[in-house]
mmCIF file of C-alpha atoms and ligand atoms in Angstrom:
data_model
loop_
_atom_site.group_PDB
_atom_site.id
_atom_site.type_symbol
_atom_site.label_atom_id
_atom_site.label_comp_id
_atom_site.label_asym_id
_atom_site.label_seq_id
_atom_site.Cartn_x
_atom_site.Cartn_y
_atom_site.Cartn_z
ATOM 1 C CA MET A 1 0.000 0.000 0.000
ATOM 2 C CA SER A 2 1.415 3.426 -0.888
ATOM 3 C CA PRO A 3 2.095 5.731 2.090
ATOM 4 C CA THR A 4 -0.113 8.639 3.178
ATOM 5 C CA ALA A 5 1.363 11.725 4.839
ATOM 6 C CA LEU A 6 -0.895 14.190 6.640
ATOM 7 C CA VAL A 7 0.400 17.704 7.350
ATOM 8 C CA LEU A 8 -1.524 19.766 9.903
ATOM 9 C CA ALA A 9 -1.381 23.474 9.075
ATOM 10 C CA ASP A 10 -0.676 26.325 11.473
ATOM 11 C CA PRO A 11 -2.547 29.154 9.740
ATOM 12 C CA ARG A 12 -2.445 31.552 12.695
ATOM 13 C CA SER A 13 0.527 33.712 11.676
ATOM 14 C CA PRO A 14 2.985 34.254 8.794
ATOM 15 C CA LEU A 15 5.577 32.229 10.757
ATOM 16 C CA GLY A 16 3.049 29.396 11.178
ATOM 17 C CA ILE A 17 2.254 29.444 7.456
ATOM 18 C CA ARG A 18 5.936 29.352 6.574
ATOM 19 C CA ALA A 19 6.437 26.389 8.950
ATOM 20 C CA THR A 20 3.405 24.684 7.345
ATOM 21 C CA LEU A 21 4.956 25.068 3.879
ATOM 22 C CA GLU A 22 8.189 23.549 5.210
ATOM 23 C CA ALA A 23 6.185 20.578 6.554
ATOM 24 C CA LEU A 24 4.486 20.171 3.166
ATOM 25 C CA GLY A 25 7.901 20.272 1.468
ATOM 26 C CA ALA A 26 9.208 17.628 3.899
ATOM 27 C CA ALA A 27 6.198 15.383 3.227
ATOM 28 C CA GLU A 28 6.454 15.854 -0.550
ATOM 29 C CA ALA A 29 10.164 14.935 -0.542
ATOM 30 C CA LEU A 30 9.548 11.935 1.754
ATOM 31 C CA LEU A 31 6.826 10.505 -0.490
ATOM 32 C CA ALA A 32 8.760 11.243 -3.709
ATOM 33 C CA HIS A 33 11.794 9.428 -2.297
ATOM 34 C CA HIS A 34 9.654 6.313 -1.838
ATOM 35 C CA GLY A 35 7.943 6.297 -5.222
ATOM 36 C CA GLY A 36 4.970 8.523 -4.360
ATOM 37 C CA GLY A 37 1.966 8.413 -2.067
ATOM 38 C CA LYS A 38 -0.887 10.607 -0.915
ATOM 39 C CA LEU A 39 -0.191 14.038 0.594
ATOM 40 C CA VAL A 40 -3.056 15.497 2.642
ATOM 41 C CA LEU A 41 -3.175 18.914 4.310
ATOM 42 C CA GLY A 42 -5.364 19.330 7.411
ATOM 43 C CA LEU A 43 -6.510 22.931 7.833
ATOM 44 C CA LEU A 44 -8.041 23.725 11.240
ATOM 45 C CA GLY A 45 -9.453 26.997 12.512
ATOM 46 C CA HIS A 46 -12.366 29.373 12.160
ATOM 47 C CA SER A 47 -13.365 31.790 9.354
ATOM 48 C CA LEU A 48 -10.735 30.288 7.068
ATOM 49 C CA GLY A 49 -12.396 31.645 3.871
ATOM 50 C CA ALA A 50 -9.442 33.373 2.148
ATOM 51 C CA LEU A 51 -6.862 30.971 3.523
ATOM 52 C CA ARG A 52 -8.838 28.007 2.238
ATOM 53 C CA GLU A 53 -8.300 29.282 -1.339
ATOM 54 C CA THR A 54 -4.591 29.914 -0.750
ATOM 55 C CA ALA A 55 -3.965 26.584 0.989
ATOM 56 C CA ALA A 56 -5.628 24.747 -1.893
ATOM 57 C CA GLY A 57 -2.633 25.800 -4.014
ATOM 58 C CA TRP A 58 0.127 24.698 -1.649
ATOM 59 C CA GLY A 59 0.729 21.301 -3.209
ATOM 60 C CA ALA A 60 -1.263 18.706 -1.244
ATOM 61 C CA ASP A 61 -3.375 16.151 -3.124
ATOM 62 C CA GLU A 62 -6.285 16.958 -0.846
ATOM 63 C CA VAL A 63 -7.109 19.574 1.803
ATOM 64 C CA LEU A 64 -9.283 18.421 4.724
ATOM 65 C CA LEU A 65 -10.904 21.614 5.981
ATOM 66 C CA LEU A 66 -12.236 21.812 9.535
ATOM 67 C CA ASP A 67 -13.722 25.286 9.979
ATOM 68 C CA ASP A 68 -15.554 25.537 13.289
ATOM 69 C CA ALA A 69 -16.372 28.348 15.741
ATOM 70 C CA ARG A 70 -14.974 26.208 18.571
ATOM 71 C CA LEU A 71 -11.538 26.650 16.971
ATOM 72 C CA ALA A 72 -11.734 30.464 16.879
ATOM 73 C CA VAL A 73 -9.361 30.725 19.858
ATOM 74 C CA PHE A 74 -6.359 28.393 20.052
ATOM 75 C CA GLN A 75 -6.725 25.962 22.932
ATOM 76 C CA ALA A 76 -4.392 22.988 22.780
ATOM 77 C CA GLU A 77 -6.959 20.450 24.023
ATOM 78 C CA THR A 78 -9.629 21.489 21.527
ATOM 79 C CA TYR A 79 -7.151 21.651 18.649
ATOM 80 C CA ALA A 80 -5.771 18.188 19.516
ATOM 81 C CA TRP A 81 -9.340 16.860 19.436
ATOM 82 C CA ALA A 82 -9.942 18.530 16.055
ATOM 83 C CA ALA A 83 -6.617 17.177 14.748
ATOM 84 C CA GLU A 84 -7.613 13.671 15.870
ATOM 85 C CA THR A 85 -10.918 14.088 14.004
ATOM 86 C CA ILE A 86 -8.990 14.889 10.815
ATOM 87 C CA VAL A 87 -6.540 11.984 11.259
ATOM 88 C CA LYS A 88 -9.460 9.587 11.679
ATOM 89 C CA ARG A 89 -10.884 10.668 8.311
ATOM 90 C CA LEU A 90 -7.902 8.944 6.703
ATOM 91 C CA SER A 91 -7.872 5.155 6.640
ATOM 92 C CA SER A 92 -4.287 4.663 7.845
ATOM 93 C CA PRO A 93 -1.876 7.606 7.593
ATOM 94 C CA THR A 94 1.785 6.610 7.752
ATOM 95 C CA VAL A 95 2.855 9.865 9.348
ATOM 96 C CA VAL A 96 1.289 13.053 10.698
ATOM 97 C CA LEU A 97 3.692 15.974 10.285
ATOM 98 C CA LEU A 98 3.295 19.078 12.421
ATOM 99 C CA PRO A 99 4.968 22.387 11.561
ATOM 100 C CA GLY A 100 7.973 23.652 13.522
ATOM 101 C CA SER A 101 5.817 26.284 15.219
ATOM 102 C CA THR A 102 4.203 26.710 18.633
ATOM 103 C CA LEU A 103 1.129 24.842 17.336
ATOM 104 C CA GLY A 104 3.296 21.897 16.263
ATOM 105 C CA ARG A 105 5.112 21.768 19.591
ATOM 106 C CA GLU A 106 1.823 22.062 21.533
ATOM 107 C CA LEU A 107 0.081 19.292 19.625
ATOM 108 C CA VAL A 108 2.747 16.642 19.075
ATOM 109 C CA GLY A 109 2.440 15.006 22.513
ATOM 110 C CA ARG A 110 -1.318 15.445 22.858
ATOM 111 C CA LEU A 111 -2.088 14.065 19.400
ATOM 112 C CA SER A 112 0.214 11.049 19.654
ATOM 113 C CA ALA A 113 -1.369 10.200 23.037
ATOM 114 C CA ARG A 114 -4.863 10.472 21.526
ATOM 115 C CA LEU A 115 -3.839 8.211 18.630
ATOM 116 C CA ARG A 116 -2.054 5.841 21.046
ATOM 117 C CA GLY A 117 0.944 5.957 18.730
ATOM 118 C CA GLY A 118 4.509 7.238 18.774
ATOM 119 C CA GLY A 119 5.485 10.873 18.621
ATOM 120 C CA THR A 120 8.636 12.956 18.509
ATOM 121 C CA SER A 121 9.613 16.575 17.962
ATOM 122 C CA GLU A 122 12.214 18.785 16.251
ATOM 123 C CA ALA A 123 12.770 16.418 13.292
ATOM 124 C CA LEU A 124 15.793 17.270 11.140
ATOM 125 C CA GLU A 125 15.502 14.322 8.722
ATOM 126 C CA LEU A 126 12.757 11.831 7.889
ATOM 127 C CA ASP A 127 12.746 8.474 6.152
ATOM 128 C CA LEU A 128 10.129 5.764 5.669
ATOM 129 C CA GLU A 129 10.910 2.233 6.828
ATOM 130 C CA ASP A 130 10.086 -0.947 4.905
ATOM 131 C CA THR A 131 7.978 -2.033 7.888
ATOM 132 C CA GLY A 132 5.637 0.944 7.314
ATOM 133 C CA GLY A 133 6.950 3.121 10.145
ATOM 134 C CA ILE A 134 9.144 6.192 10.017
ATOM 135 C CA ARG A 135 12.726 6.966 11.025
ATOM 136 C CA VAL A 136 13.404 10.444 12.417
ATOM 137 C CA ARG A 137 16.694 12.201 13.163
ATOM 138 C CA ARG A 138 16.386 14.858 15.865
ATOM 139 C CA PRO A 139 18.819 17.052 17.847
ATOM 140 C CA LEU A 140 19.986 16.355 21.404
ATOM 141 C CA PHE A 141 21.817 18.432 24.029
ATOM 142 C CA GLY A 142 21.040 21.759 22.387
ATOM 143 C CA GLY A 143 22.217 20.541 18.966
ATOM 144 C CA LYS A 144 25.570 19.124 20.122
ATOM 145 C CA ALA A 145 24.465 15.601 19.122
ATOM 146 C CA SER A 146 21.576 13.943 17.332
ATOM 147 C CA GLU A 147 19.685 10.678 17.614
ATOM 148 C CA THR A 148 17.663 8.608 15.161
ATOM 149 C CA VAL A 149 14.417 7.103 16.401
ATOM 150 C CA SER A 150 12.068 4.642 14.736
ATOM 151 C CA LEU A 151 8.302 5.052 15.178
ATOM 152 C CA PRO A 152 5.460 2.787 14.046
ATOM 153 C CA ALA A 153 2.602 4.248 11.970
ATOM 154 C CA PRO A 154 0.736 6.452 12.599
ATOM 155 C CA ALA A 155 3.688 8.471 13.881
ATOM 156 C CA VAL A 156 3.178 12.096 14.924
ATOM 157 C CA VAL A 157 6.268 14.199 14.234
ATOM 158 C CA SER A 158 6.841 17.927 14.634
ATOM 159 C CA LEU A 159 9.618 19.441 12.557
ATOM 160 C CA ARG A 160 12.515 21.709 13.408
ATOM 161 C CA ALA A 161 11.862 25.213 11.990
ATOM 162 C CA ASN A 162 13.990 26.044 8.923
ATOM 163 C CA ALA A 163 15.165 22.422 8.482
ATOM 164 C CA PHE A 164 13.071 21.681 5.358
ATOM 165 C CA ALA A 165 12.351 23.559 2.118
ATOM 166 C CA PRO A 166 8.781 24.387 0.973
ATOM 167 C CA PRO A 167 7.235 22.218 -1.813
ATOM 168 C CA GLU A 168 9.020 22.396 -5.149
ATOM 169 C CA HIS A 169 5.913 21.828 -7.242
ATOM 170 C CA PRO A 170 2.872 23.561 -5.698
ATOM 171 C CA ARG A 171 -0.303 22.440 -7.464
ATOM 172 C CA PRO A 172 -4.047 22.822 -6.865
ATOM 173 C CA SER A 173 -5.765 20.387 -4.514
ATOM 174 C CA ARG A 174 -9.390 19.510 -3.897
ATOM 175 C CA VAL A 175 -10.907 20.766 -0.642
ATOM 176 C CA VAL A 176 -13.015 18.372 1.458
ATOM 177 C CA PRO A 177 -14.950 19.788 4.452
ATOM 178 C CA VAL A 178 -14.769 17.849 7.733
ATOM 179 C CA LEU A 179 -17.198 18.343 10.634
ATOM 180 C CA LEU A 180 -16.245 18.415 14.303
ATOM 181 C CA PRO A 181 -18.388 16.024 16.376
ATOM 182 C CA ASP A 182 -20.966 17.257 18.909
ATOM 183 C CA PRO A 183 -19.786 19.119 22.018
ATOM 184 C CA GLY A 184 -18.392 16.986 24.785
ATOM 185 C CA ALA A 185 -17.197 14.197 22.517
ATOM 186 C CA GLY A 186 -13.537 14.345 23.494
ATOM 187 C CA SER A 187 -12.876 18.076 23.681
ATOM 188 C CA GLY A 188 -11.639 17.828 27.295
ATOM 189 C CA GLY A 189 -12.663 19.984 30.209
ATOM 190 C CA ALA A 190 -10.364 23.011 29.873
ATOM 191 C CA ARG A 191 -11.917 26.479 29.892
ATOM 192 C CA LEU A 192 -10.142 29.618 28.776
ATOM 193 C CA LEU A 193 -9.964 32.030 31.721
ATOM 194 C CA GLU A 194 -7.605 34.741 30.548
ATOM 195 C CA ARG A 195 -5.618 35.694 27.455
ATOM 196 C CA LEU A 196 -2.569 37.959 27.683
ATOM 197 C CA PRO A 197 -1.267 39.628 24.510
ATOM 198 C CA VAL A 198 2.437 39.347 23.679
ATOM 199 C CA PRO A 199 3.981 42.826 23.984
ATOM 200 C CA VAL A 200 4.369 44.377 20.524
ATOM 201 C CA SER A 201 8.001 44.808 19.514
ATOM 202 C CA ASP A 202 9.497 46.817 16.658
ATOM 203 C CA THR A 203 12.417 44.363 16.357
ATOM 204 C CA PRO A 204 12.273 41.143 14.248
ATOM 205 C CA PRO A 205 11.308 37.819 15.922
ATOM 206 C CA LEU A 206 14.307 36.358 17.762
ATOM 207 C CA THR A 207 14.480 32.943 16.093
ATOM 208 C CA GLN A 208 14.101 34.308 12.551
ATOM 209 C CA ALA A 209 16.302 37.401 12.773
ATOM 210 C CA PRO A 210 19.519 37.370 10.692
ATOM 211 C CA VAL A 211 21.131 39.524 13.398
ATOM 212 C CA VAL A 212 20.556 39.122 17.159
ATOM 213 C CA VAL A 213 21.692 41.524 19.886
ATOM 214 C CA SER A 214 21.543 39.939 23.360
ATOM 215 C CA GLY A 215 22.028 41.470 26.775
ATOM 216 C CA GLY A 216 23.093 39.987 30.101
ATOM 217 C CA ARG A 217 23.611 40.970 33.708
ATOM 218 C CA GLY A 218 26.534 43.153 32.648
ATOM 219 C CA LEU A 219 23.986 45.782 31.582
ATOM 220 C CA HIS A 220 23.319 46.309 35.302
ATOM 221 C CA GLY A 221 19.542 46.820 35.084
ATOM 222 C CA PRO A 222 16.473 47.075 32.830
ATOM 223 C CA GLU A 223 16.848 50.860 32.749
ATOM 224 C CA ASN A 224 19.879 50.391 30.466
ATOM 225 C CA TRP A 225 18.044 48.268 27.858
ATOM 226 C CA PRO A 226 17.247 51.269 25.612
ATOM 227 C CA LEU A 227 20.997 51.303 24.812
ATOM 228 C CA LEU A 228 20.738 47.708 23.565
ATOM 229 C CA GLU A 229 17.456 48.411 21.735
ATOM 230 C CA ASP A 230 19.076 51.345 19.915
ATOM 231 C CA LEU A 231 21.859 49.060 18.651
ATOM 232 C CA ALA A 232 19.302 46.393 17.666
ATOM 233 C CA ARG A 233 17.279 48.972 15.712
ATOM 234 C CA ALA A 234 20.394 50.292 13.966
ATOM 235 C CA LEU A 235 21.348 46.728 12.923
ATOM 236 C CA GLY A 236 17.764 45.598 12.175
ATOM 237 C CA ALA A 237 18.355 42.924 14.818
ATOM 238 C CA GLY A 238 16.155 40.787 17.058
ATOM 239 C CA LEU A 239 16.568 41.157 20.828
ATOM 240 C CA GLY A 240 17.838 38.319 23.030
ATOM 241 C CA ALA A 241 18.728 37.954 26.699
ATOM 242 C CA SER A 242 20.522 35.661 29.118
ATOM 243 C CA ARG A 243 18.506 33.653 31.606
ATOM 244 C CA ALA A 244 19.950 35.667 34.487
ATOM 245 C CA VAL A 245 18.200 38.816 33.271
ATOM 246 C CA VAL A 246 14.969 36.948 32.472
ATOM 247 C CA ASP A 247 14.971 35.414 35.968
ATOM 248 C CA ALA A 248 15.579 38.885 37.402
ATOM 249 C CA GLY A 249 12.450 40.091 35.583
ATOM 250 C CA TRP A 250 14.404 42.584 33.450
ATOM 251 C CA ARG A 251 13.284 40.968 30.165
ATOM 252 C CA PRO A 252 10.427 38.653 29.030
ATOM 253 C CA ALA A 253 11.052 34.886 28.849
ATOM 254 C CA SER A 254 10.372 34.993 25.087
ATOM 255 C CA GLU A 255 13.773 36.706 24.659
ATOM 256 C CA GLN A 256 15.818 34.072 26.512
ATOM 257 C CA VAL A 257 18.552 32.413 24.469
ATOM 258 C CA GLY A 258 20.056 29.102 25.545
ATOM 259 C CA GLN A 259 19.375 25.625 26.826
ATOM 260 C CA THR A 260 16.059 26.548 28.430
ATOM 261 C CA GLY A 261 15.238 29.343 25.971
ATOM 262 C CA SER A 262 15.398 29.690 22.196
ATOM 263 C CA SER A 263 18.191 28.345 20.015
ATOM 264 C CA VAL A 264 19.322 30.878 17.446
ATOM 265 C CA SER A 265 21.745 30.657 14.563
ATOM 266 C CA PRO A 266 21.906 34.134 12.998
ATOM 267 C CA GLN A 267 24.532 35.558 10.669
ATOM 268 C CA LEU A 268 25.634 37.886 13.474
ATOM 269 C CA TYR A 269 25.183 37.485 17.263
ATOM 270 C CA VAL A 270 26.224 40.353 19.527
ATOM 271 C CA ALA A 271 26.542 39.287 23.198
ATOM 272 C CA VAL A 272 26.647 42.289 25.518
ATOM 273 C CA GLY A 273 27.501 41.822 29.207
ATOM 274 C CA ILE A 274 26.971 38.055 28.958
ATOM 275 C CA SER A 275 29.549 35.820 30.662
ATOM 276 C CA GLY A 276 29.119 32.867 28.276
ATOM 277 C CA ALA A 277 27.875 30.084 30.567
ATOM 278 C CA ILE A 278 27.553 26.745 28.746
ATOM 279 C CA GLN A 279 23.752 26.912 29.025
ATOM 280 C CA HIS A 280 23.817 30.185 27.070
ATOM 281 C CA LEU A 281 26.404 28.981 24.541
ATOM 282 C CA VAL A 282 24.351 25.929 23.452
ATOM 283 C CA GLY A 283 21.662 28.317 22.217
ATOM 284 C CA MET A 284 23.870 30.589 20.109
ATOM 285 C CA SER A 285 27.346 29.144 19.434
ATOM 286 C CA SER A 286 26.362 28.021 15.918
ATOM 287 C CA SER A 287 25.886 31.690 14.911
ATOM 288 C CA ARG A 288 27.942 32.599 11.826
ATOM 289 C CA CYS A 289 29.789 35.498 13.495
ATOM 290 C CA ILE A 290 29.858 36.246 17.236
ATOM 291 C CA VAL A 291 30.813 39.609 18.720
ATOM 292 C CA ALA A 292 31.192 39.881 22.506
ATOM 293 C CA ILE A 293 31.424 42.946 24.736
ATOM 294 C CA ASN A 294 32.547 42.302 28.311
ATOM 295 C CA THR A 295 34.632 44.050 30.965
ATOM 296 C CA ASP A 296 36.295 40.757 31.953
ATOM 297 C CA PRO A 297 38.934 39.645 29.405
ATOM 298 C CA SER A 298 38.764 36.087 30.778
ATOM 299 C CA ALA A 299 34.958 35.771 30.329
ATOM 300 C CA PRO A 300 34.162 32.408 28.612
ATOM 301 C CA ILE A 301 32.136 34.192 25.908
ATOM 302 C CA PHE A 302 35.435 35.320 24.345
ATOM 303 C CA LYS A 303 36.338 31.642 23.678
ATOM 304 C CA VAL A 304 33.521 31.393 21.103
ATOM 305 C CA ALA A 305 33.653 35.013 19.881
ATOM 306 C CA ASP A 306 35.046 35.948 16.472
ATOM 307 C CA TYR A 307 35.473 39.545 17.643
ATOM 308 C CA GLY A 308 35.762 40.682 21.253
ATOM 309 C CA ILE A 309 35.677 44.124 22.833
ATOM 310 C CA VAL A 310 36.930 44.371 26.430
ATOM 311 C CA GLY A 311 35.192 47.344 27.976
ATOM 312 C CA ASP A 312 32.143 48.814 29.680
ATOM 313 C CA ALA A 313 29.009 48.103 27.644
ATOM 314 C CA LEU A 314 27.288 51.215 28.962
ATOM 315 C CA VAL A 315 30.020 53.346 27.407
ATOM 316 C CA LEU A 316 30.581 51.247 24.277
ATOM 317 C CA LEU A 317 26.957 50.710 23.199
ATOM 318 C CA PRO A 318 26.127 54.343 22.272
ATOM 319 C CA ALA A 319 29.419 54.633 20.358
ATOM 320 C CA LEU A 320 28.813 51.344 18.524
ATOM 321 C CA THR A 321 25.235 52.316 17.647
ATOM 322 C CA GLU A 322 26.403 55.665 16.302
ATOM 323 C CA ALA A 323 29.120 53.951 14.228
ATOM 324 C CA VAL A 324 26.582 51.472 12.764
ATOM 325 C CA ARG A 325 24.196 54.327 11.900
ATOM 326 C CA ARG A 326 26.975 56.243 10.169
ATOM 327 C CA VAL A 327 28.097 53.214 8.142
ATOM 328 C CA ARG A 328 24.495 52.464 7.168
ATOM 329 C CA ALA A 329 24.005 56.073 6.117
ATOM 330 C CA GLY A 330 27.081 55.764 3.903
ATOM 331 C CA VAL A 331 29.219 57.987 6.147
ATOM 332 C CA VAL A 332 32.314 55.856 6.760
ATOM 333 C CA PRO A 333 33.767 56.792 10.183
HETATM 334 C C1 FAD B 401 19.520 24.035 34.097
HETATM 335 C C2 FAD B 401 20.006 25.407 33.713
HETATM 336 C C3 FAD B 401 19.542 25.965 32.536
HETATM 337 C C4 FAD B 401 19.978 27.230 32.148
HETATM 338 N N1 FAD B 401 19.535 27.761 30.963
HETATM 339 C C5 FAD B 401 20.032 28.947 30.556
HETATM 340 C C6 FAD B 401 19.641 29.500 29.299
HETATM 341 O O1 FAD B 401 18.814 28.950 28.562
HETATM 342 N N2 FAD B 401 20.190 30.676 28.928
HETATM 343 C C7 FAD B 401 21.095 31.359 29.701
HETATM 344 O O2 FAD B 401 21.551 32.439 29.294
HETATM 345 N N3 FAD B 401 21.462 30.861 30.900
HETATM 346 C C8 FAD B 401 20.942 29.688 31.350
HETATM 347 N N4 FAD B 401 21.297 29.228 32.573
HETATM 348 C C9 FAD B 401 22.049 30.133 33.482
HETATM 349 C C10 FAD B 401 23.539 30.197 33.199
HETATM 350 O O3 FAD B 401 24.197 29.163 33.896
HETATM 351 C C11 FAD B 401 24.105 31.563 33.661
HETATM 352 O O4 FAD B 401 23.817 31.742 35.022
HETATM 353 C C12 FAD B 401 23.564 32.764 32.883
HETATM 354 O O5 FAD B 401 23.679 32.551 31.499
HETATM 355 C C13 FAD B 401 24.372 33.998 33.263
HETATM 356 O O6 FAD B 401 23.811 35.136 32.677
HETATM 357 P P1 FAD B 401 24.702 36.414 32.400
HETATM 358 O O7 FAD B 401 25.830 36.040 31.507
HETATM 359 O O8 FAD B 401 23.792 37.514 31.979
HETATM 360 O O9 FAD B 401 25.195 36.826 33.860
HETATM 361 P P2 FAD B 401 26.613 36.688 34.553
HETATM 362 O O10 FAD B 401 27.111 35.303 34.528
HETATM 363 O O11 FAD B 401 26.479 37.353 35.870
HETATM 364 O O12 FAD B 401 27.582 37.534 33.608
HETATM 365 C C14 FAD B 401 27.559 38.925 33.493
HETATM 366 C C15 FAD B 401 28.750 39.313 32.649
HETATM 367 O O13 FAD B 401 28.716 40.710 32.429
HETATM 368 C C16 FAD B 401 30.050 41.208 32.500
HETATM 369 N N5 FAD B 401 29.944 42.631 32.834
HETATM 370 C C17 FAD B 401 29.719 43.199 34.046
HETATM 371 N N6 FAD B 401 29.625 44.526 33.913
HETATM 372 C C18 FAD B 401 29.788 44.809 32.602
HETATM 373 C C19 FAD B 401 29.772 46.005 31.842
HETATM 374 N N7 FAD B 401 29.559 47.207 32.411
HETATM 375 N N8 FAD B 401 29.981 45.910 30.502
HETATM 376 C C20 FAD B 401 30.199 44.708 29.897
HETATM 377 N N9 FAD B 401 30.216 43.541 30.583
HETATM 378 C C21 FAD B 401 29.998 43.599 31.909
HETATM 379 C C22 FAD B 401 30.729 40.372 33.559
HETATM 380 O O14 FAD B 401 32.138 40.369 33.382
HETATM 381 C C23 FAD B 401 30.108 39.001 33.301
HETATM 382 O O15 FAD B 401 30.903 38.251 32.398
HETATM 383 C C24 FAD B 401 20.877 27.958 32.977
HETATM 384 C C25 FAD B 401 21.339 27.375 34.160
HETATM 385 C C26 FAD B 401 20.908 26.125 34.523
HETATM 386 C C27 FAD B 401 21.430 25.523 35.800
#
């Protein structure tokens, strides 16, 4: 029997859509490598009118559309139930691929538990096994090693963001509506009590930014962050932080870089007042070029830095920002 791959879309943001296209590209390549198969896109949400037309051109053979008012607000339990409803429309999917987005990470465990199958996250490579299951390579220890795991069908796998290319041959697909069962049939008992908006930032998202400027305890307090923000704006950079400053409440957890924060791999990473603890390094040491500013010449961050400046960040930052602005304006200092 030829394999079937189901990709569940994350249509909630441009980043989610990009991650969905990567998942479709991964599924297309996987099936092509094994002589073809059926590629199905599951589209969940509410008021999906315009997106439904767009998604029908993304390259799946079929789009299963579940448009329901109960999916208007993202709640992991309800979405996992809706995802299970879509999976059960297919006779026996070989693999369910989830995008490398927050939706993918939220659903991978819940959906595999509901399907009583295997699940894993952060896939870097995928391959089908002769037995009908799937082999997945995924990172370990903050990317310092990787492991390959084998999962029986139907395996639920979320992908690592930016690890796969979008489909090479987008083509129109037919759209098939799917209905969510009556209330109470498996939606769980969670109720939404409060929703807090993410603070709006004028800097690019941390994990996507080609340049990241990160601050640590060496900035001596949140009142000095405007100096770092000025440099980030001048460079068009995303803002990062060490865990020490997140724990101190100086910066939001969404900015934390490292073992228990985000992993970033930009073209340029500027570490300001960050000592370079191993837990920070695992989240940024694969950056193409690392610049460190620190008063302590023996700080471990200098061991991974391509360029180091020994000095007081509070003095150096305004000068550096001014120099970047002048270069960008074509005035060579
Ligand atoms: C299980 C676990 C998980 C962790 N996960 C993470 C993680 O994900 N990310 C993370 O970052 N950390 C993580 N940590 C914490 C990590 O071990 C360090 O404590 C933390 O990274 C230190 O943050 P920091 O470099 O800002 O502070 P510090 O270590 O206090 O370093 C401050 C640096 O600023 C320099 N400095 C001081 N004044 C100035 C100045 N005026 N100008 C320039 N430099 C100056 C100092 O010389 C020093 O090097 C984790 C720890 C554990 C145990």
